[in-house]
Coordinates of C-alpha atoms in Angstrom, one line a residue:
X1 CA 6.3 9.5 14.8
X2 CA 3.3 12.0 13.2
X3 CA 3.5 15.4 15.7
X4 CA 1.3 17.4 16.6
X5 CA 0.0 19.8 14.2
X6 CA -1.5 22.9 16.3
X7 CA -5.1 22.2 17.0
X8 CA -6.5 20.9 19.6
X9 CA -3.0 17.7 20.8
X10 CA -4.4 16.1 17.2
X11 CA -2.0 14.5 15.3
X12 CA -1.0 15.3 11.6
X13 CA -1.6 12.6 8.3
X14 CA 1.8 10.8 8.7
X15 CA 0.6 9.3 5.4
X16 CA -2.7 9.0 3.0
X17 CA -2.5 6.2 0.1
X18 CA -5.7 5.4 -1.7
X19 CA -6.9 2.8 -3.9
X20 CA -9.5 0.0 -3.8
X21 CA -10.1 -2.5 -0.4
X22 CA -11.6 -5.9 -0.6
X23 CA -13.4 -8.4 1.0
X24 CA -10.7 -11.2 0.7
X25 CA -11.9 -14.3 1.4
X26 CA -8.8 -17.5 1.6
X27 CA -8.7 -20.6 1.0
X28 CA -6.2 -23.6 2.3
X29 CA -6.2 -25.2 -1.6
X30 CA -8.0 -25.6 -4.8
X31 CA -10.3 -23.4 -4.8
X32 CA -11.9 -26.4 -7.6
X33 CA -12.6 -28.8 -4.6
X34 CA -14.9 -27.2 -2.6
X35 CA -13.6 -26.6 1.7
X36 CA -13.8 -23.5 4.0
X37 CA -12.9 -20.2 2.7
X38 CA -12.1 -17.7 5.8
X39 CA -13.0 -13.7 5.5
X40 CA -11.3 -10.9 5.8
X41 CA -9.6 -7.4 4.4
X42 CA -7.1 -6.5 1.5
X43 CA -5.8 -3.9 -1.1
X44 CA -2.2 -2.9 -1.4
X45 CA -3.7 0.8 -0.6
X46 CA -4.8 0.1 2.6
X47 CA -2.5 -2.4 3.6
X48 CA 0.1 -0.3 3.3
X49 CA -1.6 1.2 6.0
X50 CA -2.9 -0.6 8.6
X51 CA 1.1 -1.6 8.4
X52 CA 2.7 1.7 9.4
X53 CA -0.6 2.5 12.1
X54 CA 0.2 -0.6 13.2
X55 CA 4.2 1.2 14.2
X56 CA 2.3 4.5 15.3
X57 CA 2.7 6.6 12.4
X58 CA -0.9 8.2 11.6
X59 CA -2.6 6.7 7.9
X60 CA -5.6 7.2 6.6
X61 CA -7.1 4.9 3.8
X62 CA -9.2 6.6 1.2
X63 CA -11.1 4.8 -1.4
X64 CA -15.2 4.1 -2.6
X65 CA -16.9 1.2 -1.1
X66 CA -20.8 -0.4 -0.9
X67 CA -23.0 0.7 0.3
X68 CA -23.0 -3.7 1.3
X69 CA -21.8 -6.2 3.6
X70 CA -18.6 -6.3 2.3
X71 CA -18.4 -2.6 2.9
X72 CA -18.6 -2.2 6.6
X73 CA -16.5 -5.3 7.0
X74 CA -13.6 -2.9 4.9
X75 CA -14.4 0.2 7.2
X76 CA -14.7 -2.8 10.8
X77 CA -10.9 -3.8 10.1
X78 CA -9.1 -0.3 9.2
X79 CA -10.8 1.5 12.5
X80 CA -9.2 -1.5 14.0
X81 CA -6.2 -0.9 12.7
X82 CA -6.4 3.0 14.3
X83 CA -6.6 4.1 10.0
X84 CA -8.3 6.8 9.5
X85 CA -11.6 5.9 6.9
X86 CA -13.0 9.3 7.4
X87 CA -11.9 10.4 3.5
X88 CA -14.2 7.2 2.7
X89 CA -16.5 7.3 0.3
X90 CA -20.2 5.2 0.2
X91 CA -21.6 3.8 -3.0
X92 CA -24.8 2.5 -2.8
X93 CA -24.9 1.5 -6.9
X94 CA -21.5 -0.6 -7.0
X95 CA -20.3 -3.5 -5.1
X96 CA -17.7 -4.0 -2.6
X97 CA -14.8 -5.6 -5.1
X98 CA -13.9 -9.7 -3.6
X99 CA -11.0 -11.2 -3.9
X100 CA -10.0 -15.5 -3.5
X101 CA -7.3 -16.6 -2.6
X102 CA -5.9 -20.4 -3.0
X103 CA -2.9 -21.5 -2.1
X104 CA -2.1 -24.1 -4.5
X105 CA 1.8 -26.0 -4.5
X106 CA 3.8 -24.9 -1.3
X107 CA 3.8 -21.2 -0.6
X108 CA 2.4 -20.6 -4.4
X109 CA -0.6 -19.0 -4.3
X110 CA -3.3 -18.4 -6.7
X111 CA -5.1 -14.9 -6.6
X112 CA -9.1 -14.7 -8.3
X113 CA -10.6 -10.7 -8.1
X114 CA -13.3 -10.5 -9.2
X115 CA -13.4 -6.4 -9.3
X116 CA -15.2 -5.5 -12.4
X117 CA -17.6 -2.9 -11.8
X118 CA -16.9 -2.1 -8.4
X119 CA -17.4 0.6 -6.5
X120 CA -13.7 0.7 -5.6
X121 CA -13.7 1.9 -9.5
X122 CA -15.5 4.8 -8.6
X123 CA -12.9 6.1 -7.0
X124 CA -13.2 9.3 -8.8
X125 CA -10.4 13.6 -8.2
X126 CA -13.6 14.3 -5.7
X127 CA -12.4 11.7 -3.8
X128 CA -9.0 12.3 -3.2
X129 CA -9.3 15.6 -3.3
X130 CA -11.4 15.6 0.2
X131 CA -8.4 13.5 1.1
X132 CA -6.2 15.7 1.4
X133 CA -7.9 18.3 3.2
X134 CA -6.9 18.1 6.3
X135 CA -10.7 16.4 7.3
X136 CA -11.1 14.7 4.7
X137 CA -15.1 13.8 3.5
X138 CA -17.4 15.2 6.5
X139 CA -20.1 12.6 6.5
X140 CA -18.3 9.6 4.5
X141 CA -16.7 6.9 6.8
X142 CA -15.9 8.7 9.6
X143 CA -13.9 6.7 12.6
X144 CA -10.3 5.7 13.0
X145 CA -7.3 8.2 14.0
X146 CA -8.3 11.4 14.8
X147 CA -6.0 14.2 12.3
X148 CA -5.1 17.2 10.7
X149 CA -2.8 18.8 7.2
X150 CA -2.0 18.3 4.8
X151 CA -0.1 14.9 5.1
X152 CA 3.3 14.1 5.1
X153 CA 2.9 11.2 2.2
X154 CA 1.1 11.0 -0.3
X155 CA 1.7 6.9 -1.6
X156 CA 0.0 5.6 -4.0
X157 CA 0.2 2.2 -6.3
X158 CA -0.4 1.2 -10.8
X159 CA -3.0 -1.0 -9.5
X160 CA -5.3 2.0 -8.6
X161 CA -5.0 3.7 -12.3
X162 CA -5.3 0.3 -14.0
X163 CA -9.5 0.6 -12.7
X164 CA -10.6 3.1 -15.5
X165 CA -10.7 5.9 -16.1
X166 CA -12.2 7.5 -13.7
X167 CA -9.6 6.1 -11.1
X168 CA -7.2 7.0 -13.0
X169 CA -7.9 10.2 -13.4
X170 CA -8.3 10.1 -9.0
X171 CA -4.3 10.1 -8.9
X172 CA -2.9 11.9 -11.4
X173 CA -5.1 14.5 -9.6
X174 CA -3.6 12.9 -6.0
X175 CA -0.1 13.3 -7.1
X176 CA -0.2 17.0 -8.3
X177 CA -1.8 18.2 -6.0
X178 CA -0.2 16.4 -2.9
X179 CA 3.1 18.0 -4.9
X180 CA 1.8 21.2 -4.8
X181 CA 1.2 21.4 -1.3
X182 CA 4.6 19.6 -0.4
X183 CA 3.9 16.6 0.3
X184 CA 6.3 13.6 -0.9
X185 CA 5.1 11.2 -3.8
X186 CA 5.2 7.1 -3.3
X187 CA 4.7 5.4 -6.4
X188 CA 4.5 2.0 -6.1
X189 CA 4.4 0.6 -9.8
X190 CA 2.8 -2.8 -8.6
X191 CA 2.0 -3.5 -12.5
X192 CA -0.8 -6.1 -12.6
X193 CA -1.0 -7.1 -15.9
X194 CA -4.8 -8.9 -15.8
X195 CA -5.7 -4.9 -15.3
X196 CA -4.3 -3.4 -18.9
X197 CA -1.0 -3.4 -20.7
X198 CA 1.7 -2.9 -20.1
X199 CA 2.1 -0.6 -23.2
X200 CA -0.7 1.5 -21.2
X201 CA 0.7 1.3 -18.1
X202 CA 4.1 2.4 -19.0
X203 CA 2.2 5.7 -20.8
X204 CA 0.7 6.3 -17.5
X205 CA 2.4 5.2 -14.8
X206 CA 5.8 7.3 -16.7
X207 CA 3.9 10.4 -17.4
X208 CA 3.7 10.4 -12.7
X209 CA 7.3 10.3 -12.8
X210 CA 7.4 14.9 -12.0
X211 CA 5.7 14.2 -9.2
X212 CA 7.3 10.9 -8.0
X213 CA 9.5 11.9 -4.5
X214 CA 10.1 7.7 -3.9
X215 CA 9.6 5.4 -6.7
X216 CA 9.3 1.1 -6.2
X217 CA 9.0 -1.0 -7.8
X218 CA 10.7 -4.7 -9.7
X219 CA 13.2 -5.2 -11.4
X220 CA 11.1 -5.9 -14.3
X221 CA 9.2 -3.2 -13.2
X222 CA 11.1 -0.6 -13.8
X223 CA 11.1 -0.4 -17.5
X224 CA 7.3 0.3 -18.1
X225 CA 7.9 3.2 -16.1
X226 CA 11.4 4.9 -17.2
X227 CA 13.8 3.4 -19.4
X228 CA 17.8 2.7 -18.3
X229 CA 16.7 1.8 -14.6
X230 CA 17.4 2.7 -11.6
X231 CA 19.4 5.7 -12.9
X232 CA 17.4 7.2 -15.8
X233 CA 14.5 7.0 -12.9
X234 CA 17.4 9.6 -11.0
X235 CA 17.4 11.0 -14.4
X236 CA 13.9 12.1 -14.2
X237 CA 13.7 13.8 -11.1
X238 CA 12.6 11.0 -8.8
X239 CA 14.4 11.4 -5.1
X240 CA 15.0 7.8 -4.5
X241 CA 14.7 5.0 -6.4
X242 CA 13.7 1.6 -4.9
X243 CA 13.7 -1.8 -6.3
X244 CA 12.5 -4.4 -5.2
X245 CA 14.1 -8.5 -5.1
X246 CA 12.0 -10.2 -4.1
X247 CA 13.9 -13.2 -2.1
X248 CA 17.5 -11.5 -2.7
X249 CA 16.9 -8.2 -0.7
X250 CA 16.4 -4.3 -1.8
X251 CA 18.0 -1.4 -2.9
X252 CA 17.6 2.5 -3.0
X253 CA 19.3 4.7 -5.6
X254 CA 19.4 8.3 -5.3
X255 CA 21.7 10.7 -6.7
X256 CA 24.8 10.6 -4.6
X257 CA 24.9 6.6 -3.6
X258 CA 23.7 2.9 -3.8
X259 CA 22.8 1.1 -0.9
X260 CA 21.5 -2.8 -0.5
X261 CA 20.2 -5.4 2.1
X262 CA 19.5 -8.9 1.9
X263 CA 16.3 -10.1 2.7
X264 CA 15.8 -11.6 6.2
X265 CA 16.0 -15.4 6.1
X266 CA 12.3 -17.0 7.6
X267 CA 10.1 -20.1 6.9
X268 CA 7.7 -18.9 4.6
X269 CA 3.8 -18.9 4.4
X270 CA 3.5 -17.2 1.6
X271 CA 4.2 -14.5 -0.3
X272 CA 1.5 -11.7 -0.7
X273 CA 1.0 -8.4 0.5
X274 CA 5.4 -8.9 1.2
X275 CA 6.2 -5.5 -1.4
X276 CA 2.7 -4.3 0.6
X277 CA 4.7 -5.3 4.0
X278 CA 7.9 -3.5 2.3
X279 CA 6.5 -0.6 1.5
X280 CA 5.6 0.2 5.1
X281 CA 9.1 -0.4 6.1
X282 CA 10.9 1.7 4.2
X283 CA 8.2 4.0 4.8
X284 CA 7.8 4.2 8.2
X285 CA 11.1 4.6 8.1
X286 CA 11.7 7.7 5.8
X287 CA 8.6 9.4 8.1
X288 CA 11.2 8.8 11.1
X289 CA 14.7 10.2 9.3
X290 CA 16.4 6.8 8.9
X291 CA 19.3 6.8 6.7
X292 CA 18.3 4.7 3.6
X293 CA 20.1 1.9 4.9
X294 CA 17.1 2.1 7.0
X295 CA 14.7 2.3 5.8
X296 CA 15.7 -1.0 3.8
X297 CA 16.6 -2.4 7.3
X298 CA 12.9 -2.0 8.2
X299 CA 12.1 -2.0 4.7
X300 CA 13.3 -6.2 5.2
X301 CA 12.0 -6.9 8.3
X302 CA 8.3 -5.8 8.2
X303 CA 8.8 -8.5 4.5
X304 CA 9.6 -11.0 6.9
X305 CA 7.1 -10.7 9.3
X306 CA 5.4 -10.4 6.2
X307 CA 6.7 -13.7 4.4
X308 CA 6.2 -16.0 7.2
X309 CA 2.2 -15.5 8.6
X310 CA -0.8 -16.5 6.9
X311 CA -3.6 -13.5 5.8
X312 CA -1.8 -9.9 3.2
X313 CA -1.2 -8.2 7.1
X314 CA -1.9 -10.2 9.3
X315 CA 1.1 -10.5 11.2
X316 CA 3.0 -7.5 11.0
X317 CA 4.1 -6.7 13.9
X318 CA 3.9 -3.6 16.4
X319 CA 7.0 -0.9 17.0
X320 CA 7.7 -3.3 20.0
X321 CA 8.0 -6.0 18.1
X322 CA 10.3 -5.1 15.0
X323 CA 12.8 -6.8 17.1
X324 CA 11.4 -10.3 16.7
X325 CA 12.8 -11.2 14.5
X326 CA 16.4 -10.2 15.8
X327 CA 15.6 -13.4 18.6
X328 CA 16.8 -17.1 18.2
X329 CA 14.9 -19.1 16.6
X330 CA 12.5 -21.2 18.8
X331 CA 13.4 -19.1 21.8
X332 CA 9.5 -17.9 24.0
X333 CA 8.6 -14.1 25.3
X334 CA 8.4 -14.4 27.9

């Protein structure tokens, strides 16, 4: 949990996440057939911030939104989830990005992105420099939980540097500056093949490894950033390598140990957002000082909440709800 920082009783920021948040439309079936769409907000880094805030941690999201109604929706949603948005910049020249999700077969979904030329792709090093300061950017998005001081953890993904040269420079600056400030850096590879090819992704993300403390990747994504798998990442200086195996669970590698846990078995409603939920749970355990097995357990627990409900972050639990998955099937809490 966050602790007082000695500055008027405000709490320090536990985690700073940096990336693009977008408006999100959810369809119940194939888009070509028409029908109604539900409007919400999504984005990997924002999802992680919401998951952490629901567990009682102080989380700040930094990014760029358009001066439009969808940008206001992003701000309103994050504020409502107690995420600090004071470091958000509003760009009057570019629109807030959009994604549309459609369910196709059972729990299989497709996501279509409309983010080319978006405000989020205008993120630059000055944005993250402001976000890493004690008070964020004065006069920007505003709202959210107050907090001060250097964040304990910086969380970034491989999505943001794929958005263009400026976001790439922003992430490179963020990880270097966070390391200088003594914050731990978490990188979730989160490769998006539609945004960039594997060769470019490998060069850019591999170059971030000297500044990364916690590396999160799926089996296939590890090879993008380092040869030799988890052992290779540890040799490259990463403290913890967390490997996601989807329905088979996850494992964490450190210099001293390797711990693996199976996934929690729940009825699957949608797998979208499960990886972000897992990261939020793992970082929550890290912030709480849990051992690797405890971090993994919280990670797979949040992942299970995510897949058992619809929406990228909507079903994520509060700290008081973490034990709900241990109840008997069909049990009612009164």
